[in-house]
Short mmCIF file of C-alpha atoms in Angstrom, two decimals:
data_model
loop_
_atom_site.label_atom_id
_atom_site.label_comp_id
_atom_site.label_asym_id
_atom_site.label_seq_id
_atom_site.Cartn_x
_atom_site.Cartn_y
_atom_site.Cartn_z
CA MET A 23 10.51 -15.78 -12.78
CA LYS A 24 8.47 -12.40 -13.75
CA GLY A 25 7.11 -10.27 -10.79
CA LEU A 26 3.39 -8.89 -11.42
CA ILE A 27 2.44 -5.76 -9.40
CA LEU A 28 -1.45 -5.00 -10.06
CA ALA A 29 -1.70 -1.68 -9.80
CA ALA A 30 -4.94 -0.32 -11.92
CA GLY A 31 -7.55 -0.33 -9.24
CA ARG A 32 -9.39 3.51 -8.03
CA GLY A 33 -9.19 3.05 -4.47
CA SER A 34 -12.79 3.75 -3.69
CA ARG A 35 -11.77 2.80 -0.05
CA LEU A 36 -9.48 5.68 0.32
CA LEU A 37 -11.23 8.15 -1.27
CA PRO A 38 -11.10 11.57 -0.88
CA ILE A 39 -7.22 10.81 -0.98
CA SER A 40 -7.33 8.96 -4.26
CA ALA A 41 -9.67 11.31 -5.77
CA THR A 42 -6.82 12.77 -7.51
CA ARG A 43 -4.15 10.06 -8.27
CA ALA A 44 -3.88 6.85 -8.04
CA LYS A 45 -3.80 5.16 -4.25
CA HIS A 46 -1.03 3.01 -5.06
CA ALA A 47 1.44 5.95 -5.15
CA VAL A 48 0.14 7.35 -1.84
CA PRO A 49 3.39 7.85 0.29
CA VAL A 50 3.58 5.51 4.04
CA ALA A 51 6.98 6.90 6.04
CA GLY A 52 7.85 8.54 3.09
CA VAL A 53 7.63 5.99 0.33
CA PRO A 54 4.56 5.37 -1.94
CA ILE A 55 3.09 2.18 -1.51
CA ILE A 56 4.06 0.86 -5.19
CA ALA A 57 7.66 1.38 -4.59
CA ARG A 58 7.38 -0.60 -1.46
CA ALA A 59 5.90 -3.20 -3.59
CA VAL A 60 8.29 -3.03 -6.03
CA GLN A 61 11.10 -3.55 -2.99
CA SER A 62 9.48 -6.29 -1.74
CA LEU A 63 9.61 -8.06 -4.99
CA ARG A 64 13.36 -7.30 -5.75
CA ASP A 65 14.26 -8.44 -2.05
CA ALA A 66 13.03 -11.91 -3.02
CA GLY A 67 14.93 -12.20 -5.95
CA VAL A 68 12.88 -11.45 -8.67
CA GLN A 69 14.09 -8.47 -11.01
CA ASP A 70 12.42 -8.48 -13.84
CA ILE A 71 9.11 -6.36 -12.90
CA GLY A 72 5.74 -5.16 -14.55
CA ILE A 73 3.11 -3.24 -13.20
CA VAL A 74 -0.61 -3.45 -14.70
CA THR A 75 -1.91 0.42 -14.52
CA SER A 76 -5.00 1.94 -16.01
CA PRO A 77 -4.76 5.02 -18.32
CA SER A 78 -5.28 7.36 -15.72
CA SER A 79 -2.93 5.89 -13.16
CA GLU A 80 -0.03 5.00 -14.89
CA THR A 81 1.53 8.95 -14.83
CA ASP A 82 1.30 8.76 -10.61
CA LEU A 83 2.80 5.49 -10.75
CA ARG A 84 6.13 5.93 -12.95
CA ASP A 85 6.45 9.10 -10.74
CA ALA A 86 6.23 6.96 -7.90
CA THR A 87 8.67 4.64 -8.79
CA GLN A 88 11.11 6.82 -10.93
CA ASP A 89 13.84 5.67 -8.40
CA SER A 90 13.08 2.17 -8.19
CA GLY A 91 15.22 1.09 -11.73
CA HIS A 92 13.62 -0.77 -14.56
CA LEU A 93 9.89 -1.22 -14.72
CA THR A 94 7.84 -2.61 -17.41
CA PHE A 95 4.16 -0.78 -17.41
CA ILE A 96 1.30 -2.50 -18.86
CA ARG A 97 -1.87 -0.59 -20.01
CA GLN A 98 -5.42 -2.39 -18.50
CA ASN A 99 -7.83 0.00 -20.51
CA GLU A 100 -10.92 -1.25 -18.56
CA ALA A 101 -11.18 -2.08 -14.91
CA LEU A 102 -12.37 -6.08 -15.63
CA GLY A 103 -10.78 -7.80 -12.34
CA THR A 104 -7.54 -8.89 -11.19
CA GLY A 105 -7.89 -12.26 -13.90
CA HIS A 106 -8.43 -9.65 -16.23
CA ALA A 107 -4.84 -7.52 -15.16
CA VAL A 108 -3.16 -10.74 -15.61
CA LEU A 109 -4.18 -11.62 -18.87
CA ALA A 110 -3.56 -7.97 -19.98
CA ALA A 111 0.20 -8.60 -18.96
CA HIS A 112 0.29 -12.33 -20.87
CA ALA A 113 2.93 -11.14 -23.37
CA PHE A 114 5.01 -9.81 -20.60
CA LEU A 115 5.27 -13.05 -18.44
CA GLU A 116 6.64 -14.55 -21.65
CA ASN A 117 5.76 -18.62 -20.21
CA GLU A 118 7.70 -18.00 -16.89
CA PRO A 119 6.71 -18.55 -13.47
CA THR A 120 5.10 -15.06 -11.77
CA LEU A 121 5.39 -13.66 -8.46
CA LEU A 122 2.01 -11.90 -8.61
CA TYR A 123 1.32 -8.81 -5.93
CA LEU A 124 -1.60 -6.65 -5.65
CA GLY A 125 -0.10 -3.54 -5.61
CA ASP A 126 -1.71 -2.51 -1.99
CA ASN A 127 -0.72 -4.88 0.14
CA LEU A 128 2.27 -4.28 2.29
CA PHE A 129 4.15 -6.63 4.22
CA GLU A 130 6.83 -6.84 6.70
CA ASP A 131 7.71 -10.73 5.69
CA SER A 132 9.90 -11.77 2.79
CA LEU A 133 7.86 -13.16 0.10
CA SER A 134 10.63 -16.09 -0.88
CA PRO A 135 8.98 -18.78 0.50
CA LEU A 136 6.10 -18.18 -1.97
CA LEU A 137 8.75 -19.48 -4.68
CA LEU A 138 10.08 -22.09 -2.82
CA ALA A 139 6.25 -23.49 -2.53
CA LEU A 140 6.32 -23.65 -6.14
CA ARG A 141 8.97 -26.54 -5.94
CA ASP A 142 6.13 -29.06 -5.54
CA ALA A 143 2.62 -27.04 -6.37
CA GLU A 144 1.39 -24.98 -9.44
CA ALA A 145 0.40 -22.32 -6.99
CA ALA A 146 1.17 -20.46 -3.87
CA ILE A 147 -0.95 -18.14 -2.35
CA GLY A 148 0.06 -15.95 1.08
CA VAL A 149 -2.24 -16.11 3.98
CA LYS A 150 -1.91 -14.03 7.44
CA ALA A 151 -3.66 -15.04 10.63
CA VAL A 152 -6.27 -12.12 11.28
CA PRO A 153 -8.69 -11.49 14.23
CA ASN A 154 -11.55 -10.21 11.95
CA PRO A 155 -11.61 -12.67 9.12
CA GLN A 156 -14.76 -12.20 7.82
CA ALA A 157 -13.46 -8.94 6.28
CA TYR A 158 -11.13 -10.93 3.90
CA GLY A 159 -11.20 -13.53 1.60
CA VAL A 160 -10.67 -16.40 3.76
CA ALA A 161 -8.54 -19.09 3.12
CA VAL A 162 -9.30 -22.49 4.34
CA VAL A 163 -6.09 -24.50 4.57
CA GLN A 164 -4.78 -28.14 5.17
CA HIS A 165 -1.25 -29.78 5.81
CA GLY A 166 0.05 -26.19 4.03
CA ARG A 167 -2.35 -27.05 1.41
CA LEU A 168 -5.25 -24.52 -0.03
CA GLN A 169 -8.67 -26.66 0.07
CA ARG A 170 -11.06 -23.48 -0.23
CA LEU A 171 -11.19 -19.65 -0.68
CA VAL A 172 -14.47 -17.75 0.48
CA GLU A 173 -15.17 -14.34 0.25
CA LYS A 174 -15.79 -12.60 3.25
CA PRO A 175 -18.02 -15.35 4.90
CA ARG A 176 -20.60 -14.34 7.80
CA LYS A 177 -19.48 -17.58 9.27
CA PRO A 178 -15.61 -17.94 8.80
CA GLU A 179 -14.38 -21.43 8.63
CA SER A 180 -10.53 -20.48 9.29
CA ASN A 181 -8.61 -17.12 10.45
CA LEU A 182 -6.67 -16.88 7.81
CA ALA A 183 -6.92 -14.31 5.18
CA ALA A 184 -5.51 -14.04 1.64
CA CYS A 185 -3.08 -11.69 1.62
CA GLY A 186 -2.67 -10.30 -2.03
CA VAL A 187 0.23 -12.43 -3.10
CA PHE A 188 0.59 -15.38 -4.89
CA ALA A 189 2.89 -17.45 -7.22
CA PHE A 190 1.68 -19.54 -10.31
CA ARG A 191 3.37 -21.15 -12.93
CA PRO A 192 2.58 -20.80 -16.46
CA SER A 193 -0.43 -23.30 -16.55
CA LEU A 194 -2.62 -21.65 -14.35
CA LEU A 195 -2.97 -18.83 -17.29
CA ALA A 196 -5.38 -21.22 -18.79
CA HIS A 197 -7.73 -21.57 -16.03
CA VAL A 198 -7.74 -17.17 -15.81
CA ALA A 199 -8.59 -17.52 -19.95
CA ASP A 200 -11.46 -19.57 -19.01
CA LEU A 201 -12.85 -17.86 -16.21
CA ALA A 202 -16.42 -16.22 -16.66
CA PRO A 203 -17.12 -12.64 -14.95
CA SER A 204 -18.42 -12.95 -11.34
CA ASP A 205 -21.23 -11.31 -10.17
CA ARG A 206 -19.36 -8.11 -10.06
CA GLY A 207 -18.67 -8.43 -13.54
CA GLU A 208 -15.26 -9.24 -13.15
CA ILE A 209 -12.95 -11.65 -13.75
CA GLU A 210 -11.49 -12.57 -10.25
CA PHE A 211 -7.61 -14.28 -10.30
CA PRO A 212 -8.25 -16.07 -7.07
CA GLN A 213 -11.00 -17.93 -8.81
CA ALA A 214 -8.83 -19.66 -11.32
CA LEU A 215 -6.89 -21.12 -8.09
CA THR A 216 -10.53 -22.97 -7.65
CA ARG A 217 -10.17 -24.33 -10.62
CA LEU A 218 -7.01 -25.45 -9.97
CA MET A 219 -7.64 -27.35 -7.20
CA ALA A 220 -10.89 -28.72 -9.02
CA ALA A 221 -8.35 -30.21 -11.87
CA GLY A 222 -6.41 -31.82 -9.24
CA GLY A 223 -3.67 -29.26 -9.23
CA THR A 224 -1.83 -28.43 -5.44
CA VAL A 225 -1.97 -24.73 -4.47
CA ARG A 226 0.30 -24.12 -1.36
CA ALA A 227 -0.25 -21.73 1.78
CA VAL A 228 2.21 -19.97 2.82
CA GLU A 229 1.17 -18.12 5.87
CA PHE A 230 2.66 -14.72 7.12
CA SER A 231 3.47 -13.60 10.88
CA GLY A 232 4.62 -9.89 10.51
CA PHE A 233 3.25 -6.85 9.75
CA TRP A 234 0.63 -7.01 7.16
CA SER A 235 -1.68 -4.20 5.56
CA ASP A 236 -3.72 -4.23 2.21
CA ALA A 237 -3.95 0.12 3.17
CA GLY A 238 -7.30 0.23 1.68
CA THR A 239 -8.93 2.54 4.34
CA PRO A 240 -7.42 5.79 6.06
CA ASP A 241 -7.22 4.10 9.38
CA ASP A 242 -5.09 1.24 7.18
CA LEU A 243 -2.99 3.90 5.88
CA LEU A 244 -2.40 5.15 9.29
CA SER A 245 -1.56 1.94 10.81
CA ALA A 246 0.96 1.30 8.16
CA ASN A 247 2.88 4.57 8.44
CA THR A 248 2.98 3.74 12.17
CA HIS A 249 5.12 0.55 11.31
CA PHE A 250 7.14 1.49 8.53
CA LEU A 251 8.25 4.28 10.57
CA ALA A 252 9.31 2.79 13.58
CA GLN A 253 11.24 0.48 11.19
CA GLN A 254 13.50 3.37 10.08
CA ARG A 255 17.15 4.58 11.25
CA PRO A 256 17.88 7.84 12.56
CA ARG A 257 19.36 10.56 9.99
CA VAL A 258 19.63 14.18 9.47
CA ASP A 259 20.45 15.36 6.18
CA GLY A 260 18.68 18.98 6.68
CA ARG A 261 18.63 20.91 9.17
CA ALA A 262 17.47 21.43 12.84
CA GLU A 263 18.21 24.69 14.24
CA ARG A 264 16.99 25.65 18.04
CA SER A 265 15.14 22.71 18.33
CA VAL A 266 14.93 19.11 20.44
CA LEU A 267 15.05 15.83 18.84
CA SER A 268 14.66 12.65 20.62
CA GLY A 269 14.02 9.20 19.10
CA ASN A 270 14.09 8.06 15.82
CA VAL A 271 13.76 11.03 13.34
CA VAL A 272 14.59 11.19 10.37
CA ILE A 273 15.13 14.91 8.31
CA GLU A 274 15.82 14.73 4.64
CA ALA A 275 17.90 16.64 2.65
CA GLY A 276 16.60 20.34 2.56
CA ALA A 277 14.16 20.21 5.15
CA LEU A 278 14.58 22.82 7.56
CA VAL A 279 12.82 22.32 11.57
CA GLU A 280 12.76 25.33 13.57
CA ASP A 281 12.07 26.33 17.41
CA SER A 282 10.44 22.61 16.95
CA VAL A 283 10.41 19.46 19.60
CA ILE A 284 10.39 16.07 17.41
CA THR A 285 9.70 13.04 19.62
CA GLY A 286 10.22 10.00 16.95
CA PRO A 287 9.56 7.89 14.97
CA VAL A 288 9.21 11.14 12.57
CA TRP A 289 9.67 11.40 8.84
CA ILE A 290 10.08 14.86 7.67
CA GLY A 291 10.58 15.18 3.68
CA PRO A 292 12.48 17.11 1.17
CA HIS A 293 12.46 20.69 1.58
CA ALA A 294 9.62 20.67 4.05
CA LEU A 295 9.46 23.57 6.64
CA VAL A 296 8.83 23.06 10.30
CA ARG A 297 8.41 25.59 12.47
CA GLY A 298 7.52 26.02 16.34
CA ALA A 299 5.83 22.50 16.16
CA THR A 300 5.41 19.19 18.48
CA LEU A 301 5.36 16.41 16.18
CA GLY A 302 5.36 12.87 17.51
CA PRO A 303 5.38 10.15 17.71
CA PHE A 304 4.37 8.36 14.50
CA VAL A 305 4.18 11.78 12.26
CA SER A 306 5.57 11.86 8.58
CA ILE A 307 5.72 15.25 6.84
CA GLY A 308 5.84 15.21 3.09
CA ALA A 309 7.85 16.62 0.82
CA HIS A 310 7.63 20.58 0.42
CA ALA A 311 4.87 20.57 3.33
CA ARG A 312 4.83 23.62 5.87
CA VAL A 313 3.91 23.20 9.43
CA ASP A 314 3.76 26.26 11.82
CA ALA A 315 2.59 26.26 15.15
CA ALA A 316 1.00 22.88 15.17
CA ARG A 317 0.97 20.08 17.46
CA LEU A 318 0.58 16.31 15.84
CA HIS A 319 0.68 12.92 16.82
CA GLY A 320 0.32 9.91 14.84
CA ALA A 321 -0.47 11.82 11.48
CA LEU A 322 0.61 11.51 7.40
CA VAL A 323 0.97 14.85 5.93
CA ASP A 324 1.09 14.71 2.43
CA GLU A 325 3.73 16.85 0.03
CA PHE A 326 3.03 20.28 -0.61
CA ALA A 327 0.39 20.29 2.59
CA ARG A 328 0.24 23.40 5.07
CA ILE A 329 -0.70 23.01 8.46
CA LEU A 330 -0.79 26.49 9.95
CA HIS A 331 -1.40 27.76 13.39
CA PRO A 332 -4.38 25.10 14.06
CA SER A 333 -5.78 26.11 17.17
CA ARG A 334 -6.12 22.24 18.41
CA PRO A 335 -3.71 19.30 18.47
CA LEU A 336 -3.79 16.91 15.73
CA SER A 337 -4.13 13.29 16.34
CA ARG A 338 -4.84 10.26 14.05
CA VAL A 339 -5.18 12.38 10.90
CA LEU A 340 -4.27 12.04 7.21
CA ILE A 341 -3.30 15.05 4.98
CA GLY A 342 -3.51 15.07 1.20
CA ARG A 343 -1.39 16.99 -1.00
CA HIS A 344 -1.68 20.74 -1.07
CA ALA A 345 -4.46 20.76 1.50
CA LEU A 346 -4.63 23.53 4.05
CA VAL A 347 -5.33 23.13 8.02
CA THR A 348 -5.47 26.30 9.49
CA ALA A 349 -7.28 28.51 12.62
CA PRO A 350 -10.72 29.53 12.24
CA SER A 351 -11.51 33.11 11.14
CA GLU A 352 -12.94 35.86 12.63
CA SER A 353 -15.98 34.84 11.04
CA GLY A 354 -15.59 31.28 12.70
CA LEU A 355 -14.81 27.99 11.26
CA GLN A 356 -14.55 27.31 7.92
CA LEU A 357 -14.87 24.15 5.84
CA VAL A 358 -14.52 23.37 2.49
CA MET A 359 -15.07 19.70 1.89
CA GLY A 360 -14.57 17.63 -1.51
CA ASP A 361 -16.79 14.63 -2.27
CA ARG A 362 -16.59 11.69 0.36
CA SER A 363 -14.53 13.93 2.41
CA VAL A 364 -14.37 13.15 6.19
CA VAL A 365 -14.71 15.70 9.33
CA ARG A 366 -14.64 15.48 13.00
CA ILE A 367 -15.02 18.50 14.85
#
């Protein structure tokens, strides 16, 4: 069994956070999205894992998975769709069954049932009941078998979203190779499932009940951060001085917390510095970040960011690497906004 993670996408919905690095390398509760994807495959018993990257994303993804064991990186030189990415990995797959994972997804459930579904099917797809199926590819399922997939329908026939994970036998690759480009000019992997069913093949649908996110937007990322922070186990490997810690708090090695009130779930990354702050719940502070005299709730602060004496509390905020948030100067409010940034003041 092979594992294949597709991580060559540009992540335009996550701009500007994804402007300077692959979205799959963005941390959620201190762990990069791509590293969580690798762990999900390993937890399902899949050890031989390939990651499809773009020329611009490979370095970020290698850095983000440096503690994830042996991985094979496969270059997709042009962004021509998920099906094209799978075909780029044809040599790696070596005619073996494959567990395919679209790399910006996050799952609470085990992926093992997808592998079990291949016992009496040529392919399997993960689905999840959602309140807004019109925002997703919708799976129409009958007696556990996929009947059809409909992309973002105005009037959905079901509430089951296709949630970015598949298992398939090697024979499916012939259908992928026969696909024509879609209206978007891309080779779309899910269309191969449609061709397989038209040829009489069986696609099982495996419904997940736990948390799932495609982490495609800032709100999705914050929601995922909140969920995974709640799952962590309290641990203090750094230092906390003259501070009050309550609930589920992790302080990584090299981090220093002084004169602060920390209400978990909170994760404070390696070598971060927190002084005179009130953090939590649901806050993650990246490695080497600095937080002085700030109040944060429901926040994801990335590595090397600085939050220095802001004049108001910060809630539901996503702050990227090396960003600076501080109080207005004597001349008033200052904004330095990059392309596609968001500010509400």
